Amino acid sequence: MTQETIVVALATAGPVIGSAIGVWRRPTSNAIHNILYFAAGIMVAISFLELIPESLHLGSTLTCVAGLAIGAAAMFALDRIFPHIHDCAVCGEDECQLGRTAKFLILAIFLHNFPEGMAIAVGASTNIGNSVVIAAAIAIHNIPEGICTSAPYYYASGKRLKSFIMSSVSALPIIAGFLVVRYWLFDIRPLAMSVLIGATAGLMIYIAADQLMPAAQNGKGSRLTMFFFMLGIIGVILLELIV
């Protein structure tokens, strides 16, 4: 099995694992909050310690800033059209019983996962360690999403296998996004790569600041939750000693 295959498999494991949990048994709110903060710490650390410096190295301050703005703006626009859901409680007790609502959540996450696949490929363009870290962060933060899509559909339809499959297919755009960058945009100029890497950092910072941490704060997390954010940052730093 190649390194690329391992990275893609790691990233796509998140929605699949989350979907399986959603049709089996929901974890506690504290566990979800800790997962979200841990993923946020990884995303913030890889953005500031790896992606932004690499963007500056390949281009300039201008290309890096342009990329950050593009990445954040793209995620902002996507969020306005299809809200990103991490907390199953946001759709309400009654609404969550409706298959239409569950299908909408699956579509929203399906569209959000394409740029995440692109982010993994961009990480691979710098070094395989970055790609592994980004894939791990995306997998972790996609687990709650899988839970929040498979569980409502299962409760609405009563069909466990169908609910699992419909939710798990949200992993496919991750593969598509990875392939687009890896095999179609692999030979772009350094300045363009600088913008793309900057955009990836902007995308990940946006996800961490606008989606992961607010979603965790909306619940009744313990005071230890913040330490999971620090664990994510420390994990990225320690990984530098290994890869």
mmCIF file of C-alpha atoms in Angstrom:
data_model
loop_
_atom_site.group_PDB
_atom_site.id
_atom_site.type_symbol
_atom_site.label_atom_id
_atom_site.label_comp_id
_atom_site.label_asym_id
_atom_site.label_seq_id
_atom_site.Cartn_x
_atom_site.Cartn_y
_atom_site.Cartn_z
ATOM 1 C CA MET A 1 0.000 0.000 0.000
ATOM 2 C CA THR A 2 1.469 3.371 -1.051
ATOM 3 C CA GLN A 3 1.779 6.371 1.256
ATOM 4 C CA GLU A 4 -0.845 8.237 -0.766
ATOM 5 C CA THR A 5 -3.300 5.378 -0.388
ATOM 6 C CA ILE A 6 -2.745 5.350 3.359
ATOM 7 C CA VAL A 7 -3.310 9.115 3.592
ATOM 8 C CA VAL A 8 -6.536 9.019 1.568
ATOM 9 C CA ALA A 9 -7.790 6.001 3.529
ATOM 10 C CA LEU A 10 -7.063 7.815 6.791
ATOM 11 C CA ALA A 11 -8.982 10.917 5.706
ATOM 12 C CA THR A 12 -12.008 9.006 4.430
ATOM 13 C CA ALA A 13 -12.178 6.926 7.594
ATOM 14 C CA GLY A 14 -13.706 9.853 9.498
ATOM 15 C CA PRO A 15 -17.132 9.941 7.815
ATOM 16 C CA VAL A 16 -17.307 6.137 7.749
ATOM 17 C CA ILE A 17 -16.484 5.774 11.458
ATOM 18 C CA GLY A 18 -18.872 8.584 12.373
ATOM 19 C CA SER A 19 -21.643 7.055 10.275
ATOM 20 C CA ALA A 20 -21.170 3.689 11.980
ATOM 21 C CA ILE A 21 -21.321 5.300 15.422
ATOM 22 C CA GLY A 22 -24.427 7.263 14.437
ATOM 23 C CA VAL A 23 -26.436 4.149 13.590
ATOM 24 C CA TRP A 24 -25.117 2.238 16.579
ATOM 25 C CA ARG A 25 -24.809 4.516 19.590
ATOM 26 C CA ARG A 26 -24.207 8.228 20.014
ATOM 27 C CA PRO A 27 -21.197 9.267 22.136
ATOM 28 C CA THR A 28 -21.561 11.735 25.005
ATOM 29 C CA SER A 29 -21.536 15.480 24.380
ATOM 30 C CA ASN A 30 -18.237 15.849 26.230
ATOM 31 C CA ALA A 31 -16.588 13.303 23.948
ATOM 32 C CA ILE A 32 -17.781 15.200 20.861
ATOM 33 C CA HIS A 33 -16.539 18.517 22.273
ATOM 34 C CA ASN A 34 -13.122 17.047 23.025
ATOM 35 C CA ILE A 35 -12.868 15.608 19.497
ATOM 36 C CA LEU A 36 -13.766 18.968 17.952
ATOM 37 C CA TYR A 37 -11.225 20.898 20.004
ATOM 38 C CA PHE A 38 -8.497 18.351 19.319
ATOM 39 C CA ALA A 39 -9.093 18.609 15.574
ATOM 40 C CA ALA A 40 -9.146 22.414 15.817
ATOM 41 C CA GLY A 41 -5.750 22.389 17.529
ATOM 42 C CA ILE A 42 -4.291 20.217 14.774
ATOM 43 C CA MET A 43 -5.691 22.454 12.031
ATOM 44 C CA VAL A 44 -4.479 25.690 13.608
ATOM 45 C CA ALA A 45 -1.007 24.281 14.259
ATOM 46 C CA ILE A 46 -0.500 22.818 10.777
ATOM 47 C CA SER A 47 -1.710 26.084 9.228
ATOM 48 C CA PHE A 48 0.613 28.398 11.155
ATOM 49 C CA LEU A 49 3.614 26.108 11.564
ATOM 50 C CA GLU A 50 3.665 24.417 8.151
ATOM 51 C CA LEU A 51 1.343 25.761 5.465
ATOM 52 C CA ILE A 52 1.749 29.525 5.896
ATOM 53 C CA PRO A 53 5.583 29.356 6.071
ATOM 54 C CA GLU A 54 5.595 27.140 2.972
ATOM 55 C CA SER A 55 3.301 29.575 1.138
ATOM 56 C CA LEU A 56 5.611 32.465 2.007
ATOM 57 C CA HIS A 57 8.633 30.450 0.874
ATOM 58 C CA LEU A 58 7.171 29.576 -2.526
ATOM 59 C CA GLY A 59 5.732 33.016 -3.212
ATOM 60 C CA SER A 60 5.485 36.254 -1.284
ATOM 61 C CA THR A 61 3.543 37.898 1.495
ATOM 62 C CA LEU A 62 1.007 39.037 -1.104
ATOM 63 C CA THR A 63 0.381 35.563 -2.542
ATOM 64 C CA CYS A 64 0.129 34.065 0.933
ATOM 65 C CA VAL A 65 -2.366 36.691 2.109
ATOM 66 C CA ALA A 66 -4.349 36.318 -1.118
ATOM 67 C CA GLY A 67 -4.514 32.564 -0.578
ATOM 68 C CA LEU A 68 -5.638 32.931 3.036
ATOM 69 C CA ALA A 69 -8.398 35.305 1.948
ATOM 70 C CA ILE A 70 -9.507 33.039 -0.901
ATOM 71 C CA GLY A 71 -9.655 29.941 1.311
ATOM 72 C CA ALA A 72 -11.611 31.669 4.081
ATOM 73 C CA ALA A 73 -13.954 33.397 1.611
ATOM 74 C CA ALA A 74 -14.673 30.131 -0.205
ATOM 75 C CA MET A 75 -15.604 28.366 3.028
ATOM 76 C CA PHE A 76 -17.693 31.377 4.129
ATOM 77 C CA ALA A 77 -19.658 31.284 0.876
ATOM 78 C CA LEU A 78 -20.137 27.531 1.108
ATOM 79 C CA ASP A 79 -21.354 27.853 4.679
ATOM 80 C CA ARG A 80 -23.949 30.452 3.723
ATOM 81 C CA ILE A 81 -25.424 28.097 1.131
ATOM 82 C CA PHE A 82 -25.015 24.796 2.983
ATOM 83 C CA PRO A 83 -24.467 25.193 6.743
ATOM 84 C CA HIS A 84 -21.787 22.975 8.254
ATOM 85 C CA ILE A 85 -23.274 20.810 11.005
ATOM 86 C CA HIS A 86 -21.315 19.362 13.931
ATOM 87 C CA ASP A 87 -23.955 19.467 16.649
ATOM 88 C CA CYS A 88 -26.942 17.169 16.061
ATOM 89 C CA ALA A 89 -28.996 19.281 18.461
ATOM 90 C CA VAL A 90 -28.976 22.325 16.183
ATOM 91 C CA CYS A 91 -31.746 20.978 13.955
ATOM 92 C CA GLY A 92 -34.160 20.363 16.812
ATOM 93 C CA GLU A 93 -35.763 17.244 18.214
ATOM 94 C CA ASP A 94 -38.673 17.137 15.789
ATOM 95 C CA GLU A 95 -36.807 18.194 12.636
ATOM 96 C CA CYS A 96 -34.180 15.530 13.111
ATOM 97 C CA GLN A 97 -36.856 12.901 12.655
ATOM 98 C CA LEU A 98 -37.444 14.014 9.083
ATOM 99 C CA GLY A 99 -35.620 12.209 6.303
ATOM 100 C CA ARG A 100 -35.529 15.425 4.260
ATOM 101 C CA THR A 101 -33.522 17.223 6.943
ATOM 102 C CA ALA A 102 -31.084 14.332 7.220
ATOM 103 C CA LYS A 103 -30.618 14.266 3.445
ATOM 104 C CA PHE A 104 -29.924 18.009 3.457
ATOM 105 C CA LEU A 105 -27.219 17.541 6.082
ATOM 106 C CA ILE A 106 -25.635 14.771 4.006
ATOM 107 C CA LEU A 107 -25.619 17.026 0.918
ATOM 108 C CA ALA A 108 -24.094 19.916 2.862
ATOM 109 C CA ILE A 109 -21.259 17.794 4.231
ATOM 110 C CA PHE A 110 -20.799 16.138 0.829
ATOM 111 C CA LEU A 111 -20.033 19.552 -0.709
ATOM 112 C CA HIS A 112 -17.831 20.647 2.185
ATOM 113 C CA ASN A 113 -15.601 17.602 1.896
ATOM 114 C CA PHE A 114 -14.307 18.342 -1.609
ATOM 115 C CA PRO A 115 -12.016 21.229 -0.539
ATOM 116 C CA GLU A 116 -10.874 19.117 2.406
ATOM 117 C CA GLY A 117 -9.597 16.496 -0.053
ATOM 118 C CA MET A 118 -7.771 19.268 -1.904
ATOM 119 C CA ALA A 119 -6.180 20.334 1.377
ATOM 120 C CA ILE A 120 -4.756 16.845 1.902
ATOM 121 C CA ALA A 121 -3.205 16.861 -1.569
ATOM 122 C CA VAL A 122 -1.668 20.284 -0.942
ATOM 123 C CA GLY A 123 -0.157 18.926 2.252
ATOM 124 C CA ALA A 124 1.366 16.086 0.255
ATOM 125 C CA SER A 125 2.965 18.641 -2.087
ATOM 126 C CA THR A 126 5.010 19.977 0.829
ATOM 127 C CA ASN A 127 5.852 16.684 2.536
ATOM 128 C CA ILE A 128 4.134 13.431 3.425
ATOM 129 C CA GLY A 129 4.147 14.353 7.118
ATOM 130 C CA ASN A 130 1.956 17.390 6.455
ATOM 131 C CA SER A 131 -0.407 15.267 4.425
ATOM 132 C CA VAL A 132 -0.734 12.707 7.220
ATOM 133 C CA VAL A 133 -1.408 15.399 9.830
ATOM 134 C CA ILE A 134 -4.009 17.174 7.678
ATOM 135 C CA ALA A 135 -5.675 13.860 6.827
ATOM 136 C CA ALA A 136 -5.799 12.927 10.525
ATOM 137 C CA ALA A 137 -7.299 16.291 11.491
ATOM 138 C CA ILE A 138 -9.923 16.078 8.763
ATOM 139 C CA ALA A 139 -10.761 12.492 9.708
ATOM 140 C CA ILE A 140 -11.188 13.435 13.364
ATOM 141 C CA HIS A 141 -13.416 16.420 12.655
ATOM 142 C CA ASN A 142 -15.504 14.389 10.190
ATOM 143 C CA ILE A 143 -16.431 11.779 12.804
ATOM 144 C CA PRO A 144 -19.044 14.016 14.505
ATOM 145 C CA GLU A 145 -20.365 14.964 11.066
ATOM 146 C CA GLY A 146 -20.896 11.298 10.241
ATOM 147 C CA ILE A 147 -22.768 10.860 13.505
ATOM 148 C CA CYS A 148 -24.960 13.903 12.826
ATOM 149 C CA THR A 149 -25.952 12.658 9.384
ATOM 150 C CA SER A 150 -26.423 8.924 9.877
ATOM 151 C CA ALA A 151 -28.260 9.114 13.216
ATOM 152 C CA PRO A 152 -31.128 11.418 12.103
ATOM 153 C CA TYR A 153 -31.666 9.466 8.895
ATOM 154 C CA TYR A 154 -31.669 6.187 10.795
ATOM 155 C CA TYR A 155 -34.154 7.557 13.316
ATOM 156 C CA ALA A 156 -36.355 8.807 10.464
ATOM 157 C CA SER A 157 -36.228 5.710 8.252
ATOM 158 C CA GLY A 158 -35.441 2.884 10.648
ATOM 159 C CA LYS A 159 -33.029 1.445 8.045
ATOM 160 C CA ARG A 160 -29.636 1.002 9.658
ATOM 161 C CA LEU A 161 -27.605 -0.166 6.629
ATOM 162 C CA LYS A 162 -29.095 2.387 4.227
ATOM 163 C CA SER A 163 -28.468 5.194 6.717
ATOM 164 C CA PHE A 164 -24.864 4.088 7.162
ATOM 165 C CA ILE A 165 -24.227 3.920 3.401
ATOM 166 C CA MET A 166 -25.900 7.262 2.604
ATOM 167 C CA SER A 167 -23.874 9.015 5.291
ATOM 168 C CA SER A 168 -20.612 7.265 4.409
ATOM 169 C CA VAL A 169 -20.713 8.391 0.765
ATOM 170 C CA SER A 170 -19.867 11.885 2.015
ATOM 171 C CA ALA A 171 -16.279 10.573 2.054
ATOM 172 C CA LEU A 172 -16.196 10.376 -1.763
ATOM 173 C CA PRO A 173 -15.619 14.131 -2.337
ATOM 174 C CA ILE A 174 -12.501 13.873 -0.164
ATOM 175 C CA ILE A 175 -11.063 11.391 -2.656
ATOM 176 C CA ALA A 176 -12.194 13.518 -5.617
ATOM 177 C CA GLY A 177 -10.630 16.683 -4.186
ATOM 178 C CA PHE A 178 -7.382 14.857 -3.530
ATOM 179 C CA LEU A 179 -7.219 13.470 -7.070
ATOM 180 C CA VAL A 180 -7.985 16.832 -8.707
ATOM 181 C CA VAL A 181 -5.037 18.536 -7.032
ATOM 182 C CA ARG A 182 -2.692 15.566 -7.036
ATOM 183 C CA TYR A 183 -3.006 14.609 -10.697
ATOM 184 C CA TRP A 184 -4.394 17.679 -12.474
ATOM 185 C CA LEU A 185 -2.754 20.582 -10.629
ATOM 186 C CA PHE A 186 0.493 18.938 -9.561
ATOM 187 C CA ASP A 187 2.676 20.888 -12.037
ATOM 188 C CA ILE A 188 1.520 24.446 -11.377
ATOM 189 C CA ARG A 189 3.968 27.317 -10.910
ATOM 190 C CA PRO A 190 5.428 28.170 -7.474
ATOM 191 C CA LEU A 191 3.431 31.416 -7.192
ATOM 192 C CA ALA A 192 0.183 29.595 -7.915
ATOM 193 C CA MET A 193 1.143 26.861 -5.452
ATOM 194 C CA SER A 194 1.829 29.577 -2.878
ATOM 195 C CA VAL A 195 -1.726 30.849 -3.303
ATOM 196 C CA LEU A 196 -3.147 27.312 -3.165
ATOM 197 C CA ILE A 197 -1.247 26.447 0.000
ATOM 198 C CA GLY A 198 -2.309 29.765 1.536
ATOM 199 C CA ALA A 199 -5.913 29.009 0.586
ATOM 200 C CA THR A 200 -5.624 25.623 2.298
ATOM 201 C CA ALA A 201 -4.407 27.341 5.465
ATOM 202 C CA GLY A 202 -7.282 29.816 5.237
ATOM 203 C CA LEU A 203 -9.743 26.975 4.786
ATOM 204 C CA MET A 204 -8.432 25.094 7.817
ATOM 205 C CA ILE A 205 -8.271 28.180 10.049
ATOM 206 C CA TYR A 206 -11.840 29.012 9.071
ATOM 207 C CA ILE A 207 -13.029 25.498 9.886
ATOM 208 C CA ALA A 208 -11.291 25.593 13.276
ATOM 209 C CA ALA A 209 -12.420 29.097 14.286
ATOM 210 C CA ASP A 210 -15.912 29.247 12.787
ATOM 211 C CA GLN A 211 -17.070 25.646 12.998
ATOM 212 C CA LEU A 212 -15.173 23.395 15.384
ATOM 213 C CA MET A 213 -14.625 25.593 18.450
ATOM 214 C CA PRO A 214 -18.033 27.346 18.362
ATOM 215 C CA ALA A 215 -19.750 23.979 17.967
ATOM 216 C CA ALA A 216 -17.926 22.672 21.038
ATOM 217 C CA GLN A 217 -18.650 25.810 23.071
ATOM 218 C CA ASN A 218 -22.386 25.570 22.339
ATOM 219 C CA GLY A 219 -22.587 22.482 24.492
ATOM 220 C CA LYS A 220 -21.799 21.882 28.141
ATOM 221 C CA GLY A 221 -18.224 20.752 27.745
ATOM 222 C CA SER A 222 -15.962 20.252 30.733
ATOM 223 C CA ARG A 223 -13.184 22.657 31.671
ATOM 224 C CA LEU A 224 -10.694 20.089 30.445
ATOM 225 C CA THR A 225 -11.930 20.494 26.853
ATOM 226 C CA MET A 226 -9.474 23.329 26.155
ATOM 227 C CA PHE A 227 -6.574 21.000 26.897
ATOM 228 C CA PHE A 228 -7.584 18.872 23.919
ATOM 229 C CA PHE A 229 -6.978 21.935 21.737
ATOM 230 C CA MET A 230 -3.477 22.162 23.207
ATOM 231 C CA LEU A 231 -2.977 18.425 22.693
ATOM 232 C CA GLY A 232 -3.719 18.902 18.992
ATOM 233 C CA ILE A 233 -1.072 21.633 18.724
ATOM 234 C CA ILE A 234 1.484 19.649 20.719
ATOM 235 C CA GLY A 235 0.809 16.584 18.568
ATOM 236 C CA VAL A 236 1.704 18.487 15.401
ATOM 237 C CA ILE A 237 4.936 19.783 16.969
ATOM 238 C CA LEU A 238 5.947 16.329 18.193
ATOM 239 C CA LEU A 239 5.181 14.818 14.800
ATOM 240 C CA GLU A 240 7.971 16.980 13.361
ATOM 241 C CA LEU A 241 10.410 14.827 15.353
ATOM 242 C CA ILE A 242 9.111 11.684 13.629
ATOM 243 C CA VAL A 243 8.569 12.629 9.964
#
